[in-house]
Each structure stands twice: as structure tokens, then as C-alpha cells.
Short mmCIF file of C-alpha atoms in Angstrom, two decimals:
data_model
loop_
_atom_site.label_atom_id
_atom_site.label_comp_id
_atom_site.label_asym_id
_atom_site.label_seq_id
_atom_site.Cartn_x
_atom_site.Cartn_y
_atom_site.Cartn_z
CA MET A 286 -1.18 -11.11 -4.52
CA SER A 287 -2.26 -8.80 -7.31
CA PRO A 288 -3.61 -5.30 -6.49
CA PRO A 289 -7.17 -6.07 -7.95
CA LEU A 290 -7.28 -9.22 -5.82
CA VAL A 291 -6.20 -7.30 -2.62
CA ALA A 292 -8.87 -4.69 -3.17
CA MET A 293 -11.50 -7.32 -3.87
CA LEU A 294 -10.65 -9.24 -0.69
CA LEU A 295 -10.90 -6.17 1.50
CA GLY A 296 -14.08 -5.02 -0.35
CA THR A 297 -15.66 -8.36 0.31
CA TRP A 298 -15.03 -8.15 4.00
CA ALA A 299 -16.53 -4.63 4.04
CA TRP A 300 -19.51 -6.03 2.31
CA ARG A 301 -19.89 -8.93 4.85
CA VAL A 302 -19.80 -6.65 7.78
CA ARG A 303 -22.61 -4.44 6.23
CA TRP A 304 -24.68 -7.34 5.34
CA LEU A 305 -24.38 -9.04 8.81
CA THR A 306 -25.38 -5.82 10.49
CA GLY A 307 -27.74 -4.39 8.08
CA CYS A 308 -25.83 -1.01 8.17
CA HIS A 309 -25.10 -0.60 4.46
CA ALA A 310 -23.20 2.73 4.88
CA LEU A 311 -20.56 1.69 7.32
CA PRO A 312 -17.27 3.44 6.34
CA PHE A 313 -13.99 1.70 6.35
CA ASN A 314 -10.57 3.23 6.09
CA VAL A 315 -8.21 1.41 3.77
CA LYS A 316 -4.46 1.32 3.14
CA LEU A 317 -3.26 -0.11 -0.22
CA GLU A 318 0.22 -0.83 -1.21
CA PHE A 319 -0.06 -0.16 -4.83
CA PRO A 320 0.10 3.33 -6.40
CA GLU A 321 -3.07 5.43 -6.90
CA PRO A 322 -4.93 4.43 -10.07
CA PRO A 323 -6.26 7.06 -12.42
CA ASP A 324 -9.90 6.42 -11.27
CA ILE A 325 -10.35 5.90 -7.54
CA ALA A 326 -14.19 6.31 -7.59
CA GLN A 327 -14.77 2.57 -7.27
CA TYR A 328 -12.57 2.49 -4.29
CA THR A 329 -14.20 5.28 -2.44
CA HIS A 330 -17.64 3.94 -3.30
CA ALA A 331 -16.76 0.47 -2.09
CA PHE A 332 -15.23 1.44 1.26
CA LYS A 333 -16.90 4.92 1.95
CA GLY A 334 -14.02 6.02 4.11
CA VAL A 335 -10.40 7.22 3.55
CA VAL A 336 -8.41 5.32 0.92
CA ALA A 337 -4.71 5.76 0.87
CA PHE A 338 -2.48 4.33 -1.84
CA GLY A 339 1.15 3.73 -1.90
CA GLN A 340 1.26 2.54 1.70
CA THR A 341 3.64 0.12 3.36
CA GLU A 342 0.98 -2.40 3.95
CA SER A 343 -2.58 -3.35 2.73
CA SER A 344 -5.13 -3.24 5.54
CA MET A 345 -8.66 -2.09 6.39
CA THR A 346 -9.95 -0.60 9.73
CA GLY A 347 -13.40 0.38 11.00
CA ASP A 348 -14.68 2.21 14.02
CA ARG A 349 -14.40 0.33 17.27
CA ASP A 350 -18.24 0.89 17.81
CA PHE A 351 -18.77 -1.49 14.95
CA LEU A 352 -18.05 -4.24 17.33
CA SER A 353 -21.20 -3.53 19.35
CA LEU A 354 -23.60 -3.54 16.36
CA PRO A 355 -26.25 -6.27 16.53
CA VAL A 356 -25.84 -9.14 14.10
CA LEU A 357 -29.05 -9.29 12.03
CA GLN A 358 -28.13 -12.32 9.99
CA ARG A 359 -28.29 -14.92 12.84
CA ASP A 360 -27.73 -17.98 10.76
CA PRO A 361 -25.44 -20.70 12.39
CA SER A 362 -24.48 -22.25 9.06
CA VAL A 363 -23.38 -18.79 7.79
CA ASN A 364 -21.42 -18.26 10.94
CA ASP A 365 -19.64 -21.68 10.48
CA MET A 366 -18.92 -20.80 6.78
CA LEU A 367 -17.45 -17.36 7.69
CA CYS A 368 -15.27 -18.91 10.49
CA SER A 369 -13.99 -21.54 8.10
CA GLN A 370 -13.05 -18.82 5.55
CA VAL A 371 -11.38 -16.62 8.22
CA SER A 372 -9.28 -19.54 9.45
CA ALA A 373 -8.37 -20.43 5.73
CA GLU A 374 -7.48 -16.95 4.93
CA LEU A 375 -5.27 -16.66 7.97
CA ASP A 376 -3.42 -19.81 7.10
CA ARG A 377 -2.95 -18.58 3.58
CA LEU A 378 -1.66 -15.13 4.67
CA ALA A 379 0.86 -16.76 7.02
CA THR A 380 2.49 -18.45 4.23
CA ASP A 381 1.71 -16.22 1.25
CA SER A 382 4.75 -15.16 -0.79
CA ASN A 383 3.39 -11.64 -0.66
CA ASP A 384 4.33 -11.63 3.06
CA PHE A 385 8.01 -11.63 1.99
CA ALA A 386 7.48 -8.84 -0.45
CA ILE A 387 5.84 -6.74 2.36
CA ARG A 388 8.88 -7.28 4.55
CA VAL A 389 11.26 -6.30 1.81
CA ARG A 390 9.27 -3.16 1.11
CA ARG A 391 9.35 -2.14 4.68
CA LYS A 392 13.11 -2.75 4.90
CA MET A 393 13.56 -0.74 1.69
CA SER A 394 11.73 2.28 3.13
CA HIS A 395 14.26 2.09 6.11
CA GLN A 396 17.36 1.67 4.00
CA LEU A 397 16.39 4.54 1.75
CA GLY A 398 16.68 6.82 4.73
CA GLN A 399 20.31 5.77 4.88
CA GLY A 400 21.30 6.51 1.25
CA ARG A 401 21.12 4.74 -2.14
CA VAL A 402 19.79 1.21 -2.39
CA SER A 403 21.19 -1.13 -4.93
CA LEU A 404 20.17 -4.70 -5.59
CA ASP A 405 23.54 -6.12 -4.45
CA GLU A 406 23.68 -3.99 -1.27
CA PHE A 407 19.99 -4.63 -0.33
CA ALA A 408 20.56 -8.47 -0.86
CA ALA A 409 23.41 -8.37 1.48
CA VAL A 410 21.28 -6.64 4.04
CA MET A 411 18.72 -9.35 3.59
CA GLN A 412 21.45 -11.92 4.04
CA MET A 413 20.95 -13.61 0.50
CA ALA A 414 22.24 -13.61 -2.97
CA PRO A 415 20.77 -11.00 -5.35
CA ARG A 416 19.32 -13.88 -7.53
CA THR A 417 17.77 -15.47 -4.48
CA LEU A 418 16.15 -12.20 -3.50
CA GLN A 419 14.57 -11.80 -7.04
CA ASP A 420 13.59 -15.42 -7.07
CA ARG A 421 11.74 -15.17 -3.76
CA LEU A 422 9.87 -12.00 -4.89
CA ALA A 423 8.83 -13.61 -8.22
CA PRO A 424 5.70 -15.48 -6.94
CA SER A 425 4.24 -12.34 -5.43
CA GLY A 426 4.47 -10.64 -8.79
CA HIS A 427 7.01 -8.09 -7.48
CA THR A 428 10.56 -7.34 -8.45
CA PHE A 429 13.35 -5.49 -6.67
CA ARG A 430 12.92 -2.56 -8.96
CA SER A 431 9.08 -2.35 -8.62
CA LEU A 432 9.30 -2.50 -4.79
CA LEU A 433 12.02 0.15 -4.82
CA ASP A 434 10.02 2.40 -7.03
CA SER A 435 6.98 2.05 -4.72
CA ALA A 436 8.95 2.83 -1.64
CA ARG A 437 10.51 5.81 -3.37
CA GLN A 438 7.24 7.16 -4.51
CA THR A 439 5.74 6.94 -1.01
CA LEU A 440 8.60 8.68 0.59
CA ALA A 441 8.75 11.29 -2.08
CA GLN A 442 5.17 12.28 -1.78
CA ARG A 443 5.54 12.43 2.05
CA GLN A 444 8.57 14.73 1.77
CA LEU A 445 7.03 16.88 -0.95
CA LEU A 446 4.33 17.77 1.49
CA ASP A 447 6.97 19.39 3.67
CA GLN A 448 8.02 22.68 2.16
CA ARG A 449 11.33 22.55 3.95
CA PHE A 450 12.68 19.98 1.59
CA THR A 451 13.91 21.13 -1.75
CA LEU A 452 13.60 18.83 -4.83
CA THR A 453 17.41 18.32 -4.66
CA ASP A 454 17.17 17.29 -1.06
CA ILE A 455 14.48 14.79 -1.75
CA ALA A 456 16.28 13.31 -4.88
CA LEU A 457 19.55 12.75 -2.95
CA ALA A 458 17.67 11.42 0.09
CA LEU A 459 16.01 8.71 -2.11
CA GLY A 460 19.25 7.72 -3.71
CA PHE A 461 18.90 9.44 -7.16
CA ALA A 462 22.08 10.70 -8.80
CA ASN A 463 20.57 14.16 -9.35
CA GLN A 464 17.28 16.20 -9.38
CA SER A 465 16.75 15.48 -13.14
CA ALA A 466 16.77 11.67 -12.59
CA PHE A 467 14.34 12.13 -9.63
CA GLN A 468 12.00 14.28 -11.77
CA HIS A 469 11.84 11.74 -14.68
CA ALA A 470 11.16 8.94 -12.18
CA PHE A 471 8.44 10.83 -10.37
CA LYS A 472 6.66 11.74 -13.54
CA ARG A 473 6.67 8.19 -14.63
CA TRP A 474 5.07 7.17 -11.34
CA THR A 475 2.39 9.99 -11.09
CA GLY A 476 2.14 11.61 -14.49
CA LEU A 477 3.12 14.89 -12.79
CA THR A 478 6.56 16.47 -12.01
CA PRO A 479 7.47 16.80 -8.37
CA GLY A 480 6.81 20.54 -8.46
CA GLU A 481 3.43 20.13 -10.11
CA TRP A 482 2.45 17.38 -7.54
CA ARG A 483 3.68 19.67 -4.68
CA ARG A 484 1.65 22.65 -5.89
CA GLN A 485 -1.48 20.55 -6.42
CA ASN A 486 -1.50 18.79 -3.06
CA SER A 487 -0.39 21.95 -1.18
CA THR A 488 -3.54 23.64 -2.59
CA GLU A 489 -5.76 20.74 -1.72
CA ARG A 490 -4.41 20.70 1.93
CA SER A 491 -4.65 24.43 2.40
#
């Protein structure tokens, strides 16, 4: 499933909850698998909660108290329609090719903690041929390289927030041959060098 479609689907569910309850400012916290776009204003406006990009899954959560809110739109036909849509969506998610990409992404994050990840080695871990792995990822719009970049970026940003890790430590932990290769990749992902990203985010968190 493409990033815009994932965001639109979650945004639609947030809108429906607000419409049903009449509470138009309900905040939802959202996790999105794709990297942070240049402009996130539309995401924060739509969800009104914490929006985290580059995550291992796409999901949306709200406060438990939302469950006790009265439903103002008491229309049986609307209820039947929404129940049908929920059922159809659950069926689709159960068989969606993106489910395989999510499992691959999670496995990659684990494998990265154990050293360099190559296509041949990772395919062996998944117990399939490299070509089969690529073919199964294709319907979701992902490739081995795009998922590896996404997993590396997430782990790199997490480790950059910990001052105990040097850039060389992080580069080697993520399977890069050297610090220079890591810096080039990180700038391609974020538009910043690892050092610039660390200084910027350390300032924001202090």
C-alpha cells in the first residue's frame, strides 16, 4: 500500500470517530512506516496528536476514554455500512501483500543488529531465493533496498539520539563499510549529515 493511501485510510478513520461522537478535536497518535516528508503540517492537522515517521508499522491509537464517548450519529444504516467496511478492510489486510513487506521490515531491523544485511543472506534467513523475495515484495511497491534503507534510517536516528554512540559505531552497527558510506546514505535519506541531524534533534529534546 502506498504511503498516501495509508495516511488517507488512517485519516478517514480519525474523521469517522470525530463525526460519530461530535468531538471534532479528538487527538490520535499515529505511526507511519515511510520517512518523514518535507511538510508534515497536513499530518499534524489531520491527526492532532503525535505523528511518528519511519516506524516498523503503520497504526493509529487514541485515548481509552474515547470508548465511553456517546455516539451522536445513531443511524442503524450508517452502523451497518461501517461494520461492512470494517469487515472488508480486515479481510483485505489479512491478505494484503504489504503484510509481507511489514514482516520483512521487522526481520531486517533484527538482522541489522547482528551485522551487515545482504540480499542473498537475508533471503536465506527468509528461506527463499533472492528473486522470490524480490517478486513477493513487488506488489507492495517495496524492494529489498528500499526496506533496508528504511530500517537503517530508523535505527540510525534512534542511535544518534544516544550520545554514547559515535558515528563510526553507528555506521558499523548498520552494516556500512565505513563512516563515509553511512554519512552519504543518511544525507540521501534526510537531507542532513548524521552530525547535523544529531545536533538539531539534541537541541530540540533539551
